[in-house]
XYZ file of N, CA, C and O in Angstrom:
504
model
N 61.745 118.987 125.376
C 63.075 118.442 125.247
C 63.763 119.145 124.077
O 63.089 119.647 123.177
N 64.933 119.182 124.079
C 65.652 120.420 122.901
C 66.111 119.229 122.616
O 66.075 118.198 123.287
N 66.768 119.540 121.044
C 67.224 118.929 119.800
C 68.541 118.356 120.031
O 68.976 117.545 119.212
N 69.312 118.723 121.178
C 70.438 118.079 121.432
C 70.451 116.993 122.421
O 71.432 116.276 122.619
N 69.314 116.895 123.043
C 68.917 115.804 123.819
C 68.340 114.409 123.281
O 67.357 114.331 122.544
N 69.103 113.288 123.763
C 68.376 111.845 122.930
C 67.718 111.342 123.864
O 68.306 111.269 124.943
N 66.692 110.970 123.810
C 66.488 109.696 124.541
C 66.963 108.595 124.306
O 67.194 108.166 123.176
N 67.233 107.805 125.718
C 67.512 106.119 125.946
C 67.678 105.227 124.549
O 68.777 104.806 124.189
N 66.215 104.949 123.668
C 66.304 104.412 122.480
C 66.719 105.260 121.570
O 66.556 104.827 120.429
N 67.189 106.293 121.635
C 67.932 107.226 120.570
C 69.190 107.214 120.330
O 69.783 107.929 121.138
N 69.964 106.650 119.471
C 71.538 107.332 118.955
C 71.469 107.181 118.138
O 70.556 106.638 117.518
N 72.937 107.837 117.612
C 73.456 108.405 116.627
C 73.804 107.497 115.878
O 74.274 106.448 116.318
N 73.616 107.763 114.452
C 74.126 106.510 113.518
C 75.783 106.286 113.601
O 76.496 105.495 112.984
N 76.032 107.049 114.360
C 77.999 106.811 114.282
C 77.988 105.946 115.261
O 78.742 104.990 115.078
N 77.276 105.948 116.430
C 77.241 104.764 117.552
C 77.524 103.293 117.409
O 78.124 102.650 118.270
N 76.984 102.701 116.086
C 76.400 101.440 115.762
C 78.378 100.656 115.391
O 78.965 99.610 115.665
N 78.719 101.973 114.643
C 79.931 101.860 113.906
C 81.129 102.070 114.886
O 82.110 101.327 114.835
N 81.048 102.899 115.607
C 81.879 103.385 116.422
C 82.071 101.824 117.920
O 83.139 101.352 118.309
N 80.918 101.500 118.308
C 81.099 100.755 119.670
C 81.864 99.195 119.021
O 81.763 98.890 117.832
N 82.445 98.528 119.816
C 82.872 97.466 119.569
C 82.154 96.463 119.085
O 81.177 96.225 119.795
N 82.279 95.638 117.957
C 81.191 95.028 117.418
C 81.335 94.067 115.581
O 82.485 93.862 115.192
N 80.546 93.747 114.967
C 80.708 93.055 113.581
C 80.898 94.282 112.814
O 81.764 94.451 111.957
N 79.978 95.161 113.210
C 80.015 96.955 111.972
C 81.181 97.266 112.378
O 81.870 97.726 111.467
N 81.849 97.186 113.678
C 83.170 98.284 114.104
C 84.525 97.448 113.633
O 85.610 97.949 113.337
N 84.233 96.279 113.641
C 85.593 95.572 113.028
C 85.744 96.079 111.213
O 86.634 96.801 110.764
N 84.392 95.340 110.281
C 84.161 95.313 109.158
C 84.529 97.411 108.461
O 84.779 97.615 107.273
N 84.482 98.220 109.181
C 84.711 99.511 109.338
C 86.409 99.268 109.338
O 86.956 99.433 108.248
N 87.156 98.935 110.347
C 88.442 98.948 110.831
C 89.009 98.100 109.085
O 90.030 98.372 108.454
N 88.099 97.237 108.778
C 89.083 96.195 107.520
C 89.357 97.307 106.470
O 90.462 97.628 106.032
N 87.491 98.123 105.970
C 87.391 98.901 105.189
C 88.527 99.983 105.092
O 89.073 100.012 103.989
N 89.031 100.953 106.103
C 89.673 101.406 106.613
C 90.738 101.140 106.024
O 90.928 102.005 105.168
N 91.585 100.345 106.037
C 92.884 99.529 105.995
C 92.847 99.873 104.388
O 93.571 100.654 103.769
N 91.785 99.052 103.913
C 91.836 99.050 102.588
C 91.620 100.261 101.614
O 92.025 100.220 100.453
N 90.947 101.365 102.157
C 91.012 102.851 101.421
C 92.369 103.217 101.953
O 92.711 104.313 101.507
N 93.357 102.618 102.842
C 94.421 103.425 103.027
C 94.957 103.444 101.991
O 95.045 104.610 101.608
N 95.541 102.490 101.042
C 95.903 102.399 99.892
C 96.054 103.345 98.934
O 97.001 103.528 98.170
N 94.682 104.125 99.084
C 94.392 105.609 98.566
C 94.405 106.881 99.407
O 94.547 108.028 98.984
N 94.251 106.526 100.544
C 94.570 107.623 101.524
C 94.708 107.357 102.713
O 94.064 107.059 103.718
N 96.059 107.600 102.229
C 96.833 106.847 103.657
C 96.655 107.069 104.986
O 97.295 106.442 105.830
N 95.508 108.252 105.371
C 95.364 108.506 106.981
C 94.331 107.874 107.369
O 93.878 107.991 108.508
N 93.763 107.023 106.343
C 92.487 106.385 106.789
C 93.013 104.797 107.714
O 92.378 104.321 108.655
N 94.281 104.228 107.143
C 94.593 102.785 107.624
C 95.293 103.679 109.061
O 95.690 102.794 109.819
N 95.531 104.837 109.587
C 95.803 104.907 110.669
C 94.662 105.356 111.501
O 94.637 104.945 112.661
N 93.576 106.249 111.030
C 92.143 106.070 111.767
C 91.500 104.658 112.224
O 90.768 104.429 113.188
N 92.122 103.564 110.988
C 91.641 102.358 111.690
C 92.347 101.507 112.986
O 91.938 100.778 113.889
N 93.670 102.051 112.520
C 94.547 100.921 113.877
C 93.786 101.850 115.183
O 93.065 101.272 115.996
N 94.002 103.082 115.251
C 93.078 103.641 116.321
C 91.819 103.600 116.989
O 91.545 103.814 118.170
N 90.983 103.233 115.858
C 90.016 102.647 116.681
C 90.087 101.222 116.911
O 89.198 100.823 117.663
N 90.917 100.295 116.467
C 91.031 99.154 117.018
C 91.517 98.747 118.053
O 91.037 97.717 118.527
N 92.669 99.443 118.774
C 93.382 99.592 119.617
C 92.295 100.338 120.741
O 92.553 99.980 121.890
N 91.189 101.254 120.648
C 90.320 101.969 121.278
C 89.205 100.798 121.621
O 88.457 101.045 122.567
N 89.043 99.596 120.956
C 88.085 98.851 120.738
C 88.283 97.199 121.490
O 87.471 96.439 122.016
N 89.657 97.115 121.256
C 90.484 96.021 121.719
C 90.155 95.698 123.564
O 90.017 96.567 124.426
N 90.106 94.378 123.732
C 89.489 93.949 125.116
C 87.885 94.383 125.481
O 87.318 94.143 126.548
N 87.382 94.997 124.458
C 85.860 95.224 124.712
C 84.458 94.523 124.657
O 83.370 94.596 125.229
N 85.329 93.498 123.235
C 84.364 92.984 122.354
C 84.016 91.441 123.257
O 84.577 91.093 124.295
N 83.158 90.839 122.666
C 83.158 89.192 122.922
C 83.924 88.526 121.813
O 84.155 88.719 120.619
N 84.251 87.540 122.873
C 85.160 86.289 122.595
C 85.988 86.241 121.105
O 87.206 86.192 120.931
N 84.622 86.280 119.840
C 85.301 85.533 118.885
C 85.254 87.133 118.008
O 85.905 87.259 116.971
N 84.397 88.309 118.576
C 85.685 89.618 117.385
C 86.973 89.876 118.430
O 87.767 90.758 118.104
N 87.111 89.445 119.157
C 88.286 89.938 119.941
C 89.615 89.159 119.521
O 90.670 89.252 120.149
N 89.391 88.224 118.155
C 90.086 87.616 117.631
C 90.463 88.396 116.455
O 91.614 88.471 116.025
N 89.129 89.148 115.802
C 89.240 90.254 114.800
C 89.980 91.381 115.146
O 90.337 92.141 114.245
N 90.276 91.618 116.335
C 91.310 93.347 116.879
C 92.356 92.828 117.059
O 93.313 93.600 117.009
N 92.605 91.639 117.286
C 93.587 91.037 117.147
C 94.574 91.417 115.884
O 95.479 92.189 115.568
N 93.848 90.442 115.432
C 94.322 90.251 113.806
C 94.253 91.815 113.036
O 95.187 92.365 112.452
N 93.373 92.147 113.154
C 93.747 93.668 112.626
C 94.564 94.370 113.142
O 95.290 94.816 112.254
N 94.971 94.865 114.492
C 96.202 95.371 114.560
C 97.375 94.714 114.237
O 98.331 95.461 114.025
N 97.621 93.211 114.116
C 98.911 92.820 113.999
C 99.043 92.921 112.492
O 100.156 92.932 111.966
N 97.747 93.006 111.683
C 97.798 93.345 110.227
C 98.431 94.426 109.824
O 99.309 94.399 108.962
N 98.000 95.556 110.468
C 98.990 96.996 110.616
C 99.921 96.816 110.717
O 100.598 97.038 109.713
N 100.600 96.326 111.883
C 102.016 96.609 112.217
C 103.096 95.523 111.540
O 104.326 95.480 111.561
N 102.482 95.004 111.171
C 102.822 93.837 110.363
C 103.625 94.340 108.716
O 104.762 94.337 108.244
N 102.142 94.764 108.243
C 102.376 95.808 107.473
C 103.048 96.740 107.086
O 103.169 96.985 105.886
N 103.704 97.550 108.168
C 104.187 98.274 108.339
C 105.503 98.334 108.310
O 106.291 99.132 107.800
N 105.683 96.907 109.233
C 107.366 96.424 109.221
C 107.688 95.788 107.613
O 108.647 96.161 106.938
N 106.947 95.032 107.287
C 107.122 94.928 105.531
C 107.348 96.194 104.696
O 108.337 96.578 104.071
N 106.192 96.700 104.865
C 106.563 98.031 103.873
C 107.665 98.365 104.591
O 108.422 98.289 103.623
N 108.460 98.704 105.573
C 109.981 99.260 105.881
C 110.459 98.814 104.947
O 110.820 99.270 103.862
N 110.455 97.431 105.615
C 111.853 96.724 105.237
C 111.803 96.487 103.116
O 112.796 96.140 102.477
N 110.606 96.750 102.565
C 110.633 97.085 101.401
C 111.050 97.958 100.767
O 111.623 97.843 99.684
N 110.757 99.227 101.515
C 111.154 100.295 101.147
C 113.051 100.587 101.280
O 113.903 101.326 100.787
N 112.980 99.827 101.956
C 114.737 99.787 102.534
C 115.467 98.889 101.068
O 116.371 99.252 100.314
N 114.706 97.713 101.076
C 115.444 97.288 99.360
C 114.946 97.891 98.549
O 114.432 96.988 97.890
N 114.640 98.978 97.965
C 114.228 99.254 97.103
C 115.468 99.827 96.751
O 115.738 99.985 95.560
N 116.237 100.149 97.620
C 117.589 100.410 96.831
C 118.001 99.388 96.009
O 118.412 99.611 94.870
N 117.916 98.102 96.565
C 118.770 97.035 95.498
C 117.818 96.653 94.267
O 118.311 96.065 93.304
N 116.123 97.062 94.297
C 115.617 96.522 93.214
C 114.425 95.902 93.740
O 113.260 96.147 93.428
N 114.951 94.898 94.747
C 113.559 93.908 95.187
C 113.064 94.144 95.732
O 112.276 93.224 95.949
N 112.749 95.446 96.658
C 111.551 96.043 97.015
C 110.422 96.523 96.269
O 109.272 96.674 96.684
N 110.799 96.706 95.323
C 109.586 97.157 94.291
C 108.842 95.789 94.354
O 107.849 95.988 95.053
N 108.864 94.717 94.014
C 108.436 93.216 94.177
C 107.832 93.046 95.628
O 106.823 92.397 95.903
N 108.549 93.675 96.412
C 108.091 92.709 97.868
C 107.072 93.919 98.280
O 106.435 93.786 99.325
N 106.898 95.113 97.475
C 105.947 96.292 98.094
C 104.849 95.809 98.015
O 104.088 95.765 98.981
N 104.411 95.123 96.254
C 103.675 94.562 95.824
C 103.018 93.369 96.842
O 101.872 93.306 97.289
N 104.195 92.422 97.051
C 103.849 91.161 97.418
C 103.029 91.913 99.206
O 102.022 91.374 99.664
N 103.533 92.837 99.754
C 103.246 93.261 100.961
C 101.352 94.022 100.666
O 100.308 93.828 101.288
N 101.654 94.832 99.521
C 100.124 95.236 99.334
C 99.339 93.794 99.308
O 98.724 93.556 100.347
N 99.291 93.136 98.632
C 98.626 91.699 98.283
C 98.199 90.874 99.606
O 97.116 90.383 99.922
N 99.454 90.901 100.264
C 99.270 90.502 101.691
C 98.306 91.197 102.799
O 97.865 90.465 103.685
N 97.909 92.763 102.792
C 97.279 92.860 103.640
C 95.228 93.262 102.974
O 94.169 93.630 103.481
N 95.832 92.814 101.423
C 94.923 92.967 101.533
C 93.651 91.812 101.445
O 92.440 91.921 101.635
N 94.548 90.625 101.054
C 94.023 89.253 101.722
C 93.954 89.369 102.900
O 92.814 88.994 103.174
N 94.750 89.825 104.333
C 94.055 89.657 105.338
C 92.838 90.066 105.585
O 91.993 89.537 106.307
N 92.746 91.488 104.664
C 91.166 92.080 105.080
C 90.232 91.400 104.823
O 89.338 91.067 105.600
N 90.404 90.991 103.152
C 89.501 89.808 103.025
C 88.729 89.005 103.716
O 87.503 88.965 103.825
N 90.075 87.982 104.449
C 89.670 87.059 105.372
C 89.013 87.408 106.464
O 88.240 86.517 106.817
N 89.006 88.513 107.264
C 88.701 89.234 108.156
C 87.226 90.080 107.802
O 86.359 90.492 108.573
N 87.315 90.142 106.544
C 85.897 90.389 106.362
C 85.058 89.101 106.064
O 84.041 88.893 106.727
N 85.432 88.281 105.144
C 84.830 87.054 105.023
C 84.098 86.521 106.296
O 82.896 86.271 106.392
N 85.638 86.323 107.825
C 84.827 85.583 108.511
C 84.111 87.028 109.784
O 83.849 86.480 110.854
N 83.851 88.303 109.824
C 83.575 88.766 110.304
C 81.518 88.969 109.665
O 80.463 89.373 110.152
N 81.848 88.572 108.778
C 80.767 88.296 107.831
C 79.725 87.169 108.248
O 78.510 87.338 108.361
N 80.380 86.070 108.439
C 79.736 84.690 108.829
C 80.127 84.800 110.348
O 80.579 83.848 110.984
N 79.934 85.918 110.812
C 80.184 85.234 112.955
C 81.178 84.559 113.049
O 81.086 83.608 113.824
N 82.384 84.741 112.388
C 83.275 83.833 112.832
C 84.324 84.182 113.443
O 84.551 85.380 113.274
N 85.346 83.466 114.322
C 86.581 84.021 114.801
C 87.884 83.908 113.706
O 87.886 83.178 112.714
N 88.713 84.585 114.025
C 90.156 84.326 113.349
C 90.672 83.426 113.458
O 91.079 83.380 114.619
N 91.040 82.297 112.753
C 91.091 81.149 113.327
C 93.027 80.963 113.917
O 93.481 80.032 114.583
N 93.762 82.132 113.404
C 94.879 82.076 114.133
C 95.253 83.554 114.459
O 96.165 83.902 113.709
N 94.940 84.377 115.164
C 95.249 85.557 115.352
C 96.718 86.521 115.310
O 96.982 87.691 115.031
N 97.496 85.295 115.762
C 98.512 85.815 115.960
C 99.928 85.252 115.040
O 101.122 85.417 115.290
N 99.177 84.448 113.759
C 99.749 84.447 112.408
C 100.316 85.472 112.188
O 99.647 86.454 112.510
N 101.528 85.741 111.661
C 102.330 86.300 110.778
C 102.033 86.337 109.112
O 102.322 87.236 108.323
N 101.295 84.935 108.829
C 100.791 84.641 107.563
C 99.428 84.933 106.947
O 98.864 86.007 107.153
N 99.098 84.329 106.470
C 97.625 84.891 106.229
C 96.693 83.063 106.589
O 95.468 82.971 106.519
């Protein structure tokens, strides 16, 4: 058998992380949260969540949930922050918007941590 061939009980350590799952969500939060520092990483994560989304069972399918609407969520805040920052109070609400997603990860790691579901997915809030 050559070196590029696996067997059945064989994969790749990217597998574990990559397939839909507690590692592939807790990956997607991590993600989010190095975007902060590099920003192409919180869009590697909406991608694989969106790649991952309808795959999972029941209660992470509450976690792809909540993580993409965390993104885009996100996203529309930081706009609309960046848009007052002409008058001043975006600098405040950039803040208040970082703070915000990064309590969601939190929570999302917390209960992805303990087997748990999101208990409102489709919150706007945290």
């Amino acid at each position: 058998m050559s070196d590029m061939q696996q067997t059945p009980d064989e994969t790749r350590k990217t597998d574990r992380w990559l397939e839909p799952g507690p590692t592939n969500i807790q990956v997607i939060y991590i993600l989010y949260l190095v975007g902060f520092v590099i920003g192409i990483s919180a869009l590697v994560g909406i991608v694989i969540a969106y790649m991952n989304r309808g795959k999972a069972s029941g209660w992470l399918e509450t976690h792809y949930t909540w993580a993409i609407r965390t993104f885009w969520i996100g996203v529309l805040f930081g706009f609309v922050s960046a848009l007052l920052m002409v008058v001043g109070i975006g600098f405040l609400l950039m803040i208040a918007v970082a703070i915000w997603v990064v309590v969601r990860c939190v929570i999302g790691l917390q209960a992805v941590g303990r087997n748990e579901p999101i208990k409102n997915p489709q919150s706007w809030l945290i």
